[in-house]
Short mmCIF file of C-alpha atoms and ligand atoms in Angstrom, two decimals:
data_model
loop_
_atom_site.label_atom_id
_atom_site.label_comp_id
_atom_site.label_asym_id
_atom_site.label_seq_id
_atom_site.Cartn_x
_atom_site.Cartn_y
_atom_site.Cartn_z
CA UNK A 801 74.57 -64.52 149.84
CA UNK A 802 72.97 -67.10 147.68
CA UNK A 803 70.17 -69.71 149.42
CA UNK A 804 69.71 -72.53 147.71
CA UNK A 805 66.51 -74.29 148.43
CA UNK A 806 66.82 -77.99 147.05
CA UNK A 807 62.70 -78.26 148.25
CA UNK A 808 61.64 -81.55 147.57
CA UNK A 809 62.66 -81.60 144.44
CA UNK A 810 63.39 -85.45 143.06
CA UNK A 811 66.07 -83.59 140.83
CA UNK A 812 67.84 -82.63 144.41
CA UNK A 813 67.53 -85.78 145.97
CA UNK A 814 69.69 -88.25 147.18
CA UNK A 815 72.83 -88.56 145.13
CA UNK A 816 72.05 -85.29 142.87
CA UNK A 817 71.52 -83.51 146.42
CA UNK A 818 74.61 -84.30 147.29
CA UNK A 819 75.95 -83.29 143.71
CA UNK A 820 74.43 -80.07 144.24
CA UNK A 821 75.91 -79.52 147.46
CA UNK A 822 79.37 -79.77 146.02
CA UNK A 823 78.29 -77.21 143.29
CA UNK A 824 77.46 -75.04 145.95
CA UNK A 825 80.68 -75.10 147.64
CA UNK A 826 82.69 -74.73 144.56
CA UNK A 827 80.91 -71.84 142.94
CA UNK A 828 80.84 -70.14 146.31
CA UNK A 829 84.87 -70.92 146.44
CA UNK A 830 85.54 -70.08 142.92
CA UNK A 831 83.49 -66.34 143.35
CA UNK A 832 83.74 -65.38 147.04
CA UNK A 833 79.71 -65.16 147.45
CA UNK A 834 78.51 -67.37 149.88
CA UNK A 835 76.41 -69.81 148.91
CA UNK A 836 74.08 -72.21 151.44
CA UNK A 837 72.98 -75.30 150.45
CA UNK A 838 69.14 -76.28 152.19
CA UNK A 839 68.48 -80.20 151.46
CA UNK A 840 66.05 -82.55 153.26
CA UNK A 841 66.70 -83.38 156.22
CA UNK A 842 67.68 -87.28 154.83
CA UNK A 843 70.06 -85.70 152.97
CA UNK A 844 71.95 -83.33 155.27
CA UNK A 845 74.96 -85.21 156.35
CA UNK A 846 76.14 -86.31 153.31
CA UNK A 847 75.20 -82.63 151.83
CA UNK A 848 77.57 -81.84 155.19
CA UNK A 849 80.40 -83.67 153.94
CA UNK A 850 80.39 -81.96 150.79
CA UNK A 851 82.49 -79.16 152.89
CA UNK A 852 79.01 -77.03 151.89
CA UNK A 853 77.24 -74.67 154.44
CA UNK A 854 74.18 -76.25 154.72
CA UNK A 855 70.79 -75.52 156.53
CA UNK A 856 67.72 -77.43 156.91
CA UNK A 857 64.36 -76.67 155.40
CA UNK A 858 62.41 -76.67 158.43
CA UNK A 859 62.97 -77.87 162.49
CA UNK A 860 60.10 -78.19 165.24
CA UNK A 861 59.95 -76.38 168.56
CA UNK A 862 60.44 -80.22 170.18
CA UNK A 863 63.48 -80.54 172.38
CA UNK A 864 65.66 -84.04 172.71
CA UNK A 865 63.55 -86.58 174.72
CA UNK A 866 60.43 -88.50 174.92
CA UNK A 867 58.55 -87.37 171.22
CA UNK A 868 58.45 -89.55 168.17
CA UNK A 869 58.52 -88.33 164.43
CA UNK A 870 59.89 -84.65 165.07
CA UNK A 871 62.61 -82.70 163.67
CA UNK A 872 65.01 -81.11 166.09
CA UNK A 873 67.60 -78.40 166.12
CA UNK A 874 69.50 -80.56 168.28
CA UNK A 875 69.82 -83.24 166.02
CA UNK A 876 70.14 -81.33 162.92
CA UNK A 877 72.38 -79.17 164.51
CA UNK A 878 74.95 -82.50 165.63
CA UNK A 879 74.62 -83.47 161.78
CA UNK A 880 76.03 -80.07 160.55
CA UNK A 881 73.33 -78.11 159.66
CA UNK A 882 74.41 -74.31 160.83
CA UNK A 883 70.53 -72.82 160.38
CA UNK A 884 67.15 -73.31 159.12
CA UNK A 885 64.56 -71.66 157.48
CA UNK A 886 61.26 -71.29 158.91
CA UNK A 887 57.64 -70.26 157.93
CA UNK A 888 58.07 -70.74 154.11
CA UNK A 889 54.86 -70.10 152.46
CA UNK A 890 54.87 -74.28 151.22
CA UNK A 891 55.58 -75.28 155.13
CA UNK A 892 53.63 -72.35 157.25
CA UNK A 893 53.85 -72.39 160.75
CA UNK A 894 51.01 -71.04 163.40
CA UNK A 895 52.75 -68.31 165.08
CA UNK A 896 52.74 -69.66 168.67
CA UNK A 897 54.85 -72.93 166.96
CA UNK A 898 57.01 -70.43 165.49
CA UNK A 899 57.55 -68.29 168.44
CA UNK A 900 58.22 -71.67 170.78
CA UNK A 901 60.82 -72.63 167.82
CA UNK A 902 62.61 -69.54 167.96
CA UNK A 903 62.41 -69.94 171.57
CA UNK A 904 64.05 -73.26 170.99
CA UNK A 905 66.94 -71.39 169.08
CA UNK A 906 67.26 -68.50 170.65
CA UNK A 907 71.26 -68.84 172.42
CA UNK A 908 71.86 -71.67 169.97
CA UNK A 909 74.60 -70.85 167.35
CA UNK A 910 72.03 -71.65 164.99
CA UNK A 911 70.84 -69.43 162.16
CA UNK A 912 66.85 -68.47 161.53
CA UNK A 913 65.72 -67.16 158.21
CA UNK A 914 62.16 -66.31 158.97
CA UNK A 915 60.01 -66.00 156.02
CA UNK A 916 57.26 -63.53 155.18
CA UNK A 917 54.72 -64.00 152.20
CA UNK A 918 54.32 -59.98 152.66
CA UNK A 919 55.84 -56.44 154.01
CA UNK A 920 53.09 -57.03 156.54
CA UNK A 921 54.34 -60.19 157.96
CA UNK A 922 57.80 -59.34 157.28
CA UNK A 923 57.03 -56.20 159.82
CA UNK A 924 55.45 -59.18 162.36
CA UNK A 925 58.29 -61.22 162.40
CA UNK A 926 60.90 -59.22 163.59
CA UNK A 927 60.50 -59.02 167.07
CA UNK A 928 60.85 -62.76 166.54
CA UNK A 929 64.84 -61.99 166.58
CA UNK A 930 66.12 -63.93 163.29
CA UNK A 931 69.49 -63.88 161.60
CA UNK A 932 67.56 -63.43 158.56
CA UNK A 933 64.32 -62.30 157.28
CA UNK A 934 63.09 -63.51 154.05
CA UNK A 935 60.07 -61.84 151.84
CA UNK A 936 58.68 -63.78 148.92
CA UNK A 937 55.67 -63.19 147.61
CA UNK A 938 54.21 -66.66 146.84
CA UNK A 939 52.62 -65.51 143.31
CA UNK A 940 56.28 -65.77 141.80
CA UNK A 941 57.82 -68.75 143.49
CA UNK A 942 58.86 -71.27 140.86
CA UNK A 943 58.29 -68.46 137.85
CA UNK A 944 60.35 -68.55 135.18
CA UNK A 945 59.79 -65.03 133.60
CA UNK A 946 59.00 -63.30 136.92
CA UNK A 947 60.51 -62.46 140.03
CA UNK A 948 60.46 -60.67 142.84
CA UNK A 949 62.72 -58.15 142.02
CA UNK A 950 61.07 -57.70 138.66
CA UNK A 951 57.42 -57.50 139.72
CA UNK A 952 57.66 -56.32 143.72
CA UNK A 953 60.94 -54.08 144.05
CA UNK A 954 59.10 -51.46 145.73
CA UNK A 955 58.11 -54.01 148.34
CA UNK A 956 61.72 -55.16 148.63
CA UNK A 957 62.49 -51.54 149.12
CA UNK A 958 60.31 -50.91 151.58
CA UNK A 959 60.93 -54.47 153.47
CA UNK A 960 64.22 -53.49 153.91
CA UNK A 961 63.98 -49.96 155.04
CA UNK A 962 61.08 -51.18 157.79
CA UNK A 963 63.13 -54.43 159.00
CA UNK A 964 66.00 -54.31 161.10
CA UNK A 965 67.66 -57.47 160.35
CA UNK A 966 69.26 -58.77 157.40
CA UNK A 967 66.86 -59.53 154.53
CA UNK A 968 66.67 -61.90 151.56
CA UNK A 969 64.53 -61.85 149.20
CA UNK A 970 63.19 -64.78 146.57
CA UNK A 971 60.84 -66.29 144.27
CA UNK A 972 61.15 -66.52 140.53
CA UNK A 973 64.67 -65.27 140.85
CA UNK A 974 66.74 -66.28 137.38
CA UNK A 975 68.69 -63.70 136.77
CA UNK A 976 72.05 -61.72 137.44
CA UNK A 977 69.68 -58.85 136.74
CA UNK A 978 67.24 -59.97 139.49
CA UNK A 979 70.14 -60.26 142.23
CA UNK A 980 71.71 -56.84 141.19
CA UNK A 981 68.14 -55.54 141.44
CA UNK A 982 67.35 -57.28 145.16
CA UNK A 983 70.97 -56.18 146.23
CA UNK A 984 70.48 -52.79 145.07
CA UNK A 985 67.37 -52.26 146.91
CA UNK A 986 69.24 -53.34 149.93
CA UNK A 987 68.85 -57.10 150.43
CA UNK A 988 71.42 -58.69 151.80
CA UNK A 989 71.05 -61.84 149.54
CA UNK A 990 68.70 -64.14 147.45
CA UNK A 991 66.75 -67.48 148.25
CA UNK A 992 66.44 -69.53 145.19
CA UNK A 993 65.32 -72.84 144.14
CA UNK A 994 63.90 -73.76 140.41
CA UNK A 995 66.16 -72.08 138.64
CA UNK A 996 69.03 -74.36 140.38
CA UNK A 997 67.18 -77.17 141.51
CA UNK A 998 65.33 -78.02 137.69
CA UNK A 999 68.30 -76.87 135.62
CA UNK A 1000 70.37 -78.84 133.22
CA UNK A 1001 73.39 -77.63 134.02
CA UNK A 1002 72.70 -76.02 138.20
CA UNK A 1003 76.45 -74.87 138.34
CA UNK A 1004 76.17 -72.45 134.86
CA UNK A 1005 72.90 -71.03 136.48
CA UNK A 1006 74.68 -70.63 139.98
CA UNK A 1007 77.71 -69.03 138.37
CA UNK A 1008 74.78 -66.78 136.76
CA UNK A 1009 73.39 -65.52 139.61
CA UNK A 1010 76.80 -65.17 141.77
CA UNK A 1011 77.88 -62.74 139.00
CA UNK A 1012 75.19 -60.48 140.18
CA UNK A 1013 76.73 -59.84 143.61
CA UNK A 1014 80.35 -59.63 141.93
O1 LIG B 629 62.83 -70.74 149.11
C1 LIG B 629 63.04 -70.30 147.82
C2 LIG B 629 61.90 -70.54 146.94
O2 LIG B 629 60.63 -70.51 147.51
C3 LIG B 629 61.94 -69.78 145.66
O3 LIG B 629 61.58 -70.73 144.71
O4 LIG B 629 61.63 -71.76 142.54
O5 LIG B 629 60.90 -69.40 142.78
O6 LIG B 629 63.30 -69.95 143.08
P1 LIG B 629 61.87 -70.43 143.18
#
């Protein structure tokens, strides 16, 4: 399973988010390896109509009703979004928001991929009840010669072997050789961005990194 975070990027934006979207779909058609797209929320229901799996970069624990400038599951969830991920290290959340918004989600059909910076907060989060845990260690994020399965595969290792729910792993990732690594330690998939997001040509470097699960 491939994650592909399109940030804030200006090169995932609008139109080329949408283009990207339809990448997504037809690598993850083309190779069998699942691939979600993650736009902005402005974004997401024209990413939607791409036919892409897509999930939103962040939601609040607000539900429908009397509040003004929030983000909720509810509404993200009518425009097709089918998860979102939380706590990224560039969007943290206090852990009593984060519990209330998994509180919000909780009996939803509504996917959470919790993040965790470390194994230590990876450990913390799982009583939280996610679909997904995700550990990346914020040194790498947007690397271009080093990941996380090049510089912390002991700590994916041991993530994995402590957490009881499925776990990603990114930053830096931009590589076959990075996802074989991750998957062979055990994660269940990658979360990537730059190395999509910022390339030339996103559907050769998707293609890339699907070839590692294959
Ligand atoms: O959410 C994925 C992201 O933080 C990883 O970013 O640019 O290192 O692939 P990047």
């Amino acid at each position: 399973m491939i994650v592909v975070n399109f940030k804030t990027y200006r090169e995932a934006t609008g139109y080329k988010a949408v283009n990207l979207a339809r990448v997504c779909k037809r690598v993850m058609e083309d190779t069998g390896v699942r691939i979600v797209a993650v736009p902005q929320v402005a974004d997401l229901r024209d990413c939607v109509e791409t036919g892409a799996e897509c999930w939103v970069q962040h939601v609040d624990p607000v539900v429908q009703g009397k509040n003004t400038g929030w983000i909720t599951v509810e509404d993200v969830e009518e425009a097709g979004a089918m998860g979102a991920i939380l706590n990224h290290s560039e969007h943290k959340l206090d852990r009593k928001i984060l519990e209330k918004t998994m509180a919000v989600i909780s009996g939803m059909a509504f996917q959470a991929c919790v993040c965790a910076d470390s194994p230590e907060e990876a450990v913390n989060c799982a009583y939280l009840k996610p679909n997904y845990i995700a550990y990346e260690p914020p040194e790498f994020i947007g690397s271009t010669d080093k990941s996380v399965s090049s510089e912390r595969p002991e700590v994916i290792e041991k993530v994995v072997k402590t957490v009881s729910y499925p776990v990603l792993v990114g930053a830096g990732v931009h590589s076959a050789e990075d996802v074989k690594t991750a998957v062979r330690l055990g994660a269940k998939g990658i979360l990537v961005a730059s190395d999509i997001d910022l390339a030339d040509v996103p559907e050769s470097n998707l293609r890339k990194l699907a070839e590692g699960f294959i």
